Short mmCIF file of C-alpha atoms in Angstrom, two decimals:
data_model
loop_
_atom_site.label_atom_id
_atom_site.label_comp_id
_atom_site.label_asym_id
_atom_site.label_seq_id
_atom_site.Cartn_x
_atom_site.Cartn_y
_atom_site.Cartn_z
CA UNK A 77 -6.81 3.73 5.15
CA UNK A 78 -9.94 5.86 6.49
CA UNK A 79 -10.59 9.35 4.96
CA UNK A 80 -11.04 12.12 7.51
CA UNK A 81 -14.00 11.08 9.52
CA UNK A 82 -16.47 14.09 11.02
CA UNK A 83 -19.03 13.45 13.66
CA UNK A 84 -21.35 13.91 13.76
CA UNK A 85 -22.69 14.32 10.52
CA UNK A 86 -26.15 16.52 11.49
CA UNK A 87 -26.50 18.63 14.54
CA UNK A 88 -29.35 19.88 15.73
CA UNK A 89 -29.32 23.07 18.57
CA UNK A 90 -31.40 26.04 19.77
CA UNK A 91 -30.12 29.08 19.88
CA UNK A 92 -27.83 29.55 22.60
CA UNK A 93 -26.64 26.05 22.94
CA UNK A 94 -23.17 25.01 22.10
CA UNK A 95 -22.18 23.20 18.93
CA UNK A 96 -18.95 20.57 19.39
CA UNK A 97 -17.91 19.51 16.00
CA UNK A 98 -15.34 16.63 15.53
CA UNK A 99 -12.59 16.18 13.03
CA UNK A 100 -10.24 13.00 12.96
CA UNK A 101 -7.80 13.97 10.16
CA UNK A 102 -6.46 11.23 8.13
CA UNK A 103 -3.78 8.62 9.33
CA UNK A 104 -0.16 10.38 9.28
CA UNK A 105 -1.91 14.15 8.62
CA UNK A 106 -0.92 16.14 11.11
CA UNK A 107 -2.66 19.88 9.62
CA UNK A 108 -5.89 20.59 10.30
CA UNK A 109 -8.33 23.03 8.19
CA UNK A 110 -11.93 23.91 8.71
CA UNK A 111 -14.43 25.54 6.25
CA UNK A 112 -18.05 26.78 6.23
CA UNK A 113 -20.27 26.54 3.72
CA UNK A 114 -23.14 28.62 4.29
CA UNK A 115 -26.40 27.90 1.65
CA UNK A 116 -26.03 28.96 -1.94
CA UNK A 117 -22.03 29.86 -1.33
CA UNK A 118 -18.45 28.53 -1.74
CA UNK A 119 -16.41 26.81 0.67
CA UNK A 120 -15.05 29.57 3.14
CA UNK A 121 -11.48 29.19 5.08
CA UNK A 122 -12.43 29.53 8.53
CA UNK A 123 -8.68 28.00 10.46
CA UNK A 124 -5.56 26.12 10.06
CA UNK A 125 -4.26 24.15 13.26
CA UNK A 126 -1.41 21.71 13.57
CA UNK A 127 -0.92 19.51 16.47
CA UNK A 128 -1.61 21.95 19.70
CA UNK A 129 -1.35 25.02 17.43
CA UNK A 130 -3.40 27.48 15.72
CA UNK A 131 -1.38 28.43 12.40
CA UNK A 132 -3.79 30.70 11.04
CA UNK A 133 -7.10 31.66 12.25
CA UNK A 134 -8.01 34.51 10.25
CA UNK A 135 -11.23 33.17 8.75
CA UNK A 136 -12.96 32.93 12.52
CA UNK A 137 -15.39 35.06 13.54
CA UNK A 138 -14.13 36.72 16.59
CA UNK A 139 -16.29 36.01 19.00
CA UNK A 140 -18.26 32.91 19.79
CA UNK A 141 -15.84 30.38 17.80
CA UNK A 142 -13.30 28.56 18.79
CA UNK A 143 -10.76 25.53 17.32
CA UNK A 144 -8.08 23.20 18.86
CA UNK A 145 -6.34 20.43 17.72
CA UNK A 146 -4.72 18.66 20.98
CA UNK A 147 -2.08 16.34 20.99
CA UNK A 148 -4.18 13.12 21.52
CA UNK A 149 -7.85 13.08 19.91
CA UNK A 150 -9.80 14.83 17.11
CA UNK A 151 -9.81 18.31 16.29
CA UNK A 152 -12.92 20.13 17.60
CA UNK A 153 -14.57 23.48 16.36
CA UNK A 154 -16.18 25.18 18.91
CA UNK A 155 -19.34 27.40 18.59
CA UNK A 156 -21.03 28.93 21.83
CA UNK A 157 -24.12 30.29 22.17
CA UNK A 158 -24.93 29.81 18.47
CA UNK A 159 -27.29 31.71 16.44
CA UNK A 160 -29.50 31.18 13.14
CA UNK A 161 -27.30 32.61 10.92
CA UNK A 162 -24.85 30.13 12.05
CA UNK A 163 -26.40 27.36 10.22
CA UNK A 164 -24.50 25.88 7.51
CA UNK A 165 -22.32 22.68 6.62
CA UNK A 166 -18.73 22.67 8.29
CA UNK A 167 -16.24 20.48 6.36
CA UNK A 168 -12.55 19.45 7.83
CA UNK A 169 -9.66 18.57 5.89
CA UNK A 170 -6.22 17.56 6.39
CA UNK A 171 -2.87 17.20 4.89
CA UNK A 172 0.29 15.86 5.10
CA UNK A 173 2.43 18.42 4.85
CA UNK A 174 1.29 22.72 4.20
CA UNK A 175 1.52 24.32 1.06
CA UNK A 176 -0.12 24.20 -2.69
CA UNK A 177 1.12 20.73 -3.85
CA UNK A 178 -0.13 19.22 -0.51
CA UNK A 179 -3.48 17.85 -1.34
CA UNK A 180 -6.20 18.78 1.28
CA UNK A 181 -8.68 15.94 1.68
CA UNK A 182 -11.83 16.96 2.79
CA UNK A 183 -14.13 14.79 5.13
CA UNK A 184 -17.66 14.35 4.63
CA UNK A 185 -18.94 17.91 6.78
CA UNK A 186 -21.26 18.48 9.59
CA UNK A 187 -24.44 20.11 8.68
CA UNK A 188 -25.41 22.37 11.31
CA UNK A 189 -29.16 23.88 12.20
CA UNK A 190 -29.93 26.35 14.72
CA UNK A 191 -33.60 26.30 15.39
CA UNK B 306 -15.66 40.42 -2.12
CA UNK B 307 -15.84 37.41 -4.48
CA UNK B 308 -12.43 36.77 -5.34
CA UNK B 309 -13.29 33.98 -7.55
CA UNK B 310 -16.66 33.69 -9.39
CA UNK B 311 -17.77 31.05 -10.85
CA UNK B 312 -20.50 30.46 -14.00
CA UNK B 313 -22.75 29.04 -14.27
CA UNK B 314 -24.93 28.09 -11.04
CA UNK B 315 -26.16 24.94 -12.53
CA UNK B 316 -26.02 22.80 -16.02
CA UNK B 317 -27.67 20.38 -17.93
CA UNK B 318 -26.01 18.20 -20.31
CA UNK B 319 -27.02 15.29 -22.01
CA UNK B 320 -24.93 12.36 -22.04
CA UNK B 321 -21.93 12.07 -24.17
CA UNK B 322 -21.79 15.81 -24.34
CA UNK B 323 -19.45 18.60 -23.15
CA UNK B 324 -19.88 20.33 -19.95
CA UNK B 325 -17.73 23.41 -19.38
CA UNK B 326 -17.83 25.42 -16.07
CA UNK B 327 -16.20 29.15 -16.33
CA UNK B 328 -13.85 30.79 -13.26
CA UNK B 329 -12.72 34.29 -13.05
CA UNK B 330 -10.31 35.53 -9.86
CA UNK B 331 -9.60 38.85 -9.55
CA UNK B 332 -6.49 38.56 -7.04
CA UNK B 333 -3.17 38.28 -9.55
CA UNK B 334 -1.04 36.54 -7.15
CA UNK B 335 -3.92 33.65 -7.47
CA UNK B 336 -1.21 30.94 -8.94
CA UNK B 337 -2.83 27.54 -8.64
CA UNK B 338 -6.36 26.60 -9.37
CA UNK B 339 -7.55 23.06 -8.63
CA UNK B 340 -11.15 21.50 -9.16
CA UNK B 341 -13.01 19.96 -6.37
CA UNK B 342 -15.96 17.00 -7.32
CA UNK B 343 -18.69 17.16 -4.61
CA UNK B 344 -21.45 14.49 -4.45
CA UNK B 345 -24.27 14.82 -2.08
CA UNK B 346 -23.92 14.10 0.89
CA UNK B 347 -19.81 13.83 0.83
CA UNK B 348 -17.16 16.59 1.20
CA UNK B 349 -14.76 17.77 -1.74
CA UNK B 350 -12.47 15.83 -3.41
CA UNK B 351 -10.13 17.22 -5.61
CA UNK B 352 -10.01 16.58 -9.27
CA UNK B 353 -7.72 18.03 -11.27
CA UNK B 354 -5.43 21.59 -11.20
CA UNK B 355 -3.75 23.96 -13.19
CA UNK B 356 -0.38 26.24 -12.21
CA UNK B 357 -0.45 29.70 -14.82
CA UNK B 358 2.82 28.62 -16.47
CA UNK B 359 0.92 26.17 -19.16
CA UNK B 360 -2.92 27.25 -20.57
CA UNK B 361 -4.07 23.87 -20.35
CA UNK B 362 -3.96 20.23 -18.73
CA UNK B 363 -5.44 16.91 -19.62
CA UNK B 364 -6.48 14.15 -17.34
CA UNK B 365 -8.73 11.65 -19.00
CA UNK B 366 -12.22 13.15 -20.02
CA UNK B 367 -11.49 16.40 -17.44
CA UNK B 368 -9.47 19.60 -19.24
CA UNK B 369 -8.47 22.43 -17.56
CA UNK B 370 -7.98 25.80 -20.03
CA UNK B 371 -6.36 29.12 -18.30
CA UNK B 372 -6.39 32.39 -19.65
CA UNK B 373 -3.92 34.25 -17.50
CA UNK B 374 -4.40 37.85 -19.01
CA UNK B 375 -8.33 37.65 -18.45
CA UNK B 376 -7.48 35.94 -15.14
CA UNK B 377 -10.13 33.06 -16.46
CA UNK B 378 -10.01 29.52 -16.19
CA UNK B 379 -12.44 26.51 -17.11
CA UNK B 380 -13.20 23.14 -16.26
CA UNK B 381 -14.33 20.92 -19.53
CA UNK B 382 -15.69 17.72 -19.43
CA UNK B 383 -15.69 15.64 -22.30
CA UNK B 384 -18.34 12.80 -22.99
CA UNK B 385 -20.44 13.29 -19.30
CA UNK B 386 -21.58 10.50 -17.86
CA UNK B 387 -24.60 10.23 -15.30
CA UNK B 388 -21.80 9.63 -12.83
CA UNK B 389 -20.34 12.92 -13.61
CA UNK B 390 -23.36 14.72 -12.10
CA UNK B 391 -21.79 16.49 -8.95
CA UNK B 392 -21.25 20.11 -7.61
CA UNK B 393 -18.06 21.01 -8.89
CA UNK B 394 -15.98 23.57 -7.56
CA UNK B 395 -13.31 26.08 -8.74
CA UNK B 396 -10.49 26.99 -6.46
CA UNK B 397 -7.57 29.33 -6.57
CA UNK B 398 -4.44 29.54 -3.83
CA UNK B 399 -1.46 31.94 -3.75
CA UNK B 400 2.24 31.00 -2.84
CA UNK B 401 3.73 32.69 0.12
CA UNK B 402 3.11 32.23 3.46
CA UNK B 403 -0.79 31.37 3.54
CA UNK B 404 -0.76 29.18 0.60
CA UNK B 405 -2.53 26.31 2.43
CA UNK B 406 -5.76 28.91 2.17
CA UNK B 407 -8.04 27.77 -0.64
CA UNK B 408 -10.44 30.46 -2.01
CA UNK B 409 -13.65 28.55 -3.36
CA UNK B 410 -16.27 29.44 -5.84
CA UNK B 411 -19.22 29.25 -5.42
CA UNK B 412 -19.98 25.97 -7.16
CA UNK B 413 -21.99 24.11 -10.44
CA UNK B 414 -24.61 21.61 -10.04
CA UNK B 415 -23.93 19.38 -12.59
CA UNK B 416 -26.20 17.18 -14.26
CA UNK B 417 -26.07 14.91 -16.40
CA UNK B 418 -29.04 13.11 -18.34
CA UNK B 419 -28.84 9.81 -19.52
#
């Protein structure tokens, strides 16, 4: 049974360009989480999707960002037109079912640098 | 704000010893704290967690102690091992309706001589 799989695992853009990161959650999860972890910091909530739904999005910058989690394929954070301080590792993790007891497993991030 | 802060940044231990990594959280509806392992290069993976209603669990070499009325809580590892050195990281949810949300600190490096 495959964990939850990120591609790719290093991006490399220029400021401006757009950064497409991939999350396949694992087999049977159907809730999606992404988190940033910006140098020297904690793990930060960023959004919670379910299948064609954003539960909770209060952790995403307002502009620029953007996360969807169709019905067929991976879930994909979005970030236009990125900048420097966007830089950091972006980890996915999924679940089962929502709440405390539901174990998020966490795949193995996307490190991001904006040149 | 740092809701949960964790001490300290990094730790050396020799092997066979006792590593302990300290948590404070300053939200009071904070009511279960789990431990994430990180190794380079892979995301976390949770170890072990603690609801306020007992002051301490036991799984294997890890310990969790909680100190609800200093809002503390610490990860102790007995007898490290070389395969013990990780970034480990404290974590704190609330029930109620965004209890999926994890609140991180900021993390330990961990290492462990042989």
């Amino acid at each position: 049974n495959a964990g939850v799989m990120q591609n790719p695992r290093h991006l490399v853009r220029r400021r401006g360009q757009e950064a497409r990161l991939r999350c396949s959650p694992m087999k049977g999860h159907s809730h999606v989480y992404w988190y940033r972890q910006l140098p020297e910091e904690g793990l930060k909530f960023m959004v919670y999707l379910q299948k064609e739904n954003i539960i909770d999005e209060s952790g995403m910058p307002k502009e620029r960002f953007s996360a969807e989690f169709p019905k067929e394929g991976p879930s994909i954070l979005r970030i236009q037109q990125v900048v420097r301080g966007d830089s950091a590792a972006y980890f996915c993790a999924s679940s089962h079912g929502t709440g405390q007891k539901e174990t998020q497993y966490f795949g193995p991030g996307t490190r991001l640098l904006v040149l | 704000q740092q809701q949960v802060k964790q001490s300290p940044q990094s730790l050396i231990v020799q092997k066979g010893g006792i590593s302990i990594i300290n948590c404070a959280y300053e939200n009071t509806a904070f009511d279960y704290f789990p431990w994430y392992q990180q190794f380079p290069g892979k995301g976390p993976a949770l170890l072990i967690a603690i609801r306020p209603d007992v002051s301490e669990k036991k799984e294997g070499r890890f310990t969790i102690s909680f100190n609800k009325s200093a809002k503390q809580f610490s990860l102790h590892i007995m007898d490290s091992q070389p395969g013990d050195s990780a970034t480990y990281f404290c974590a704190a949810t609330r029930s109620g309706g965004s209890n999926y949300k994890l609140t991180f600190g900021k993390g330990t490096l961990l290492t462990v001589n042989p």
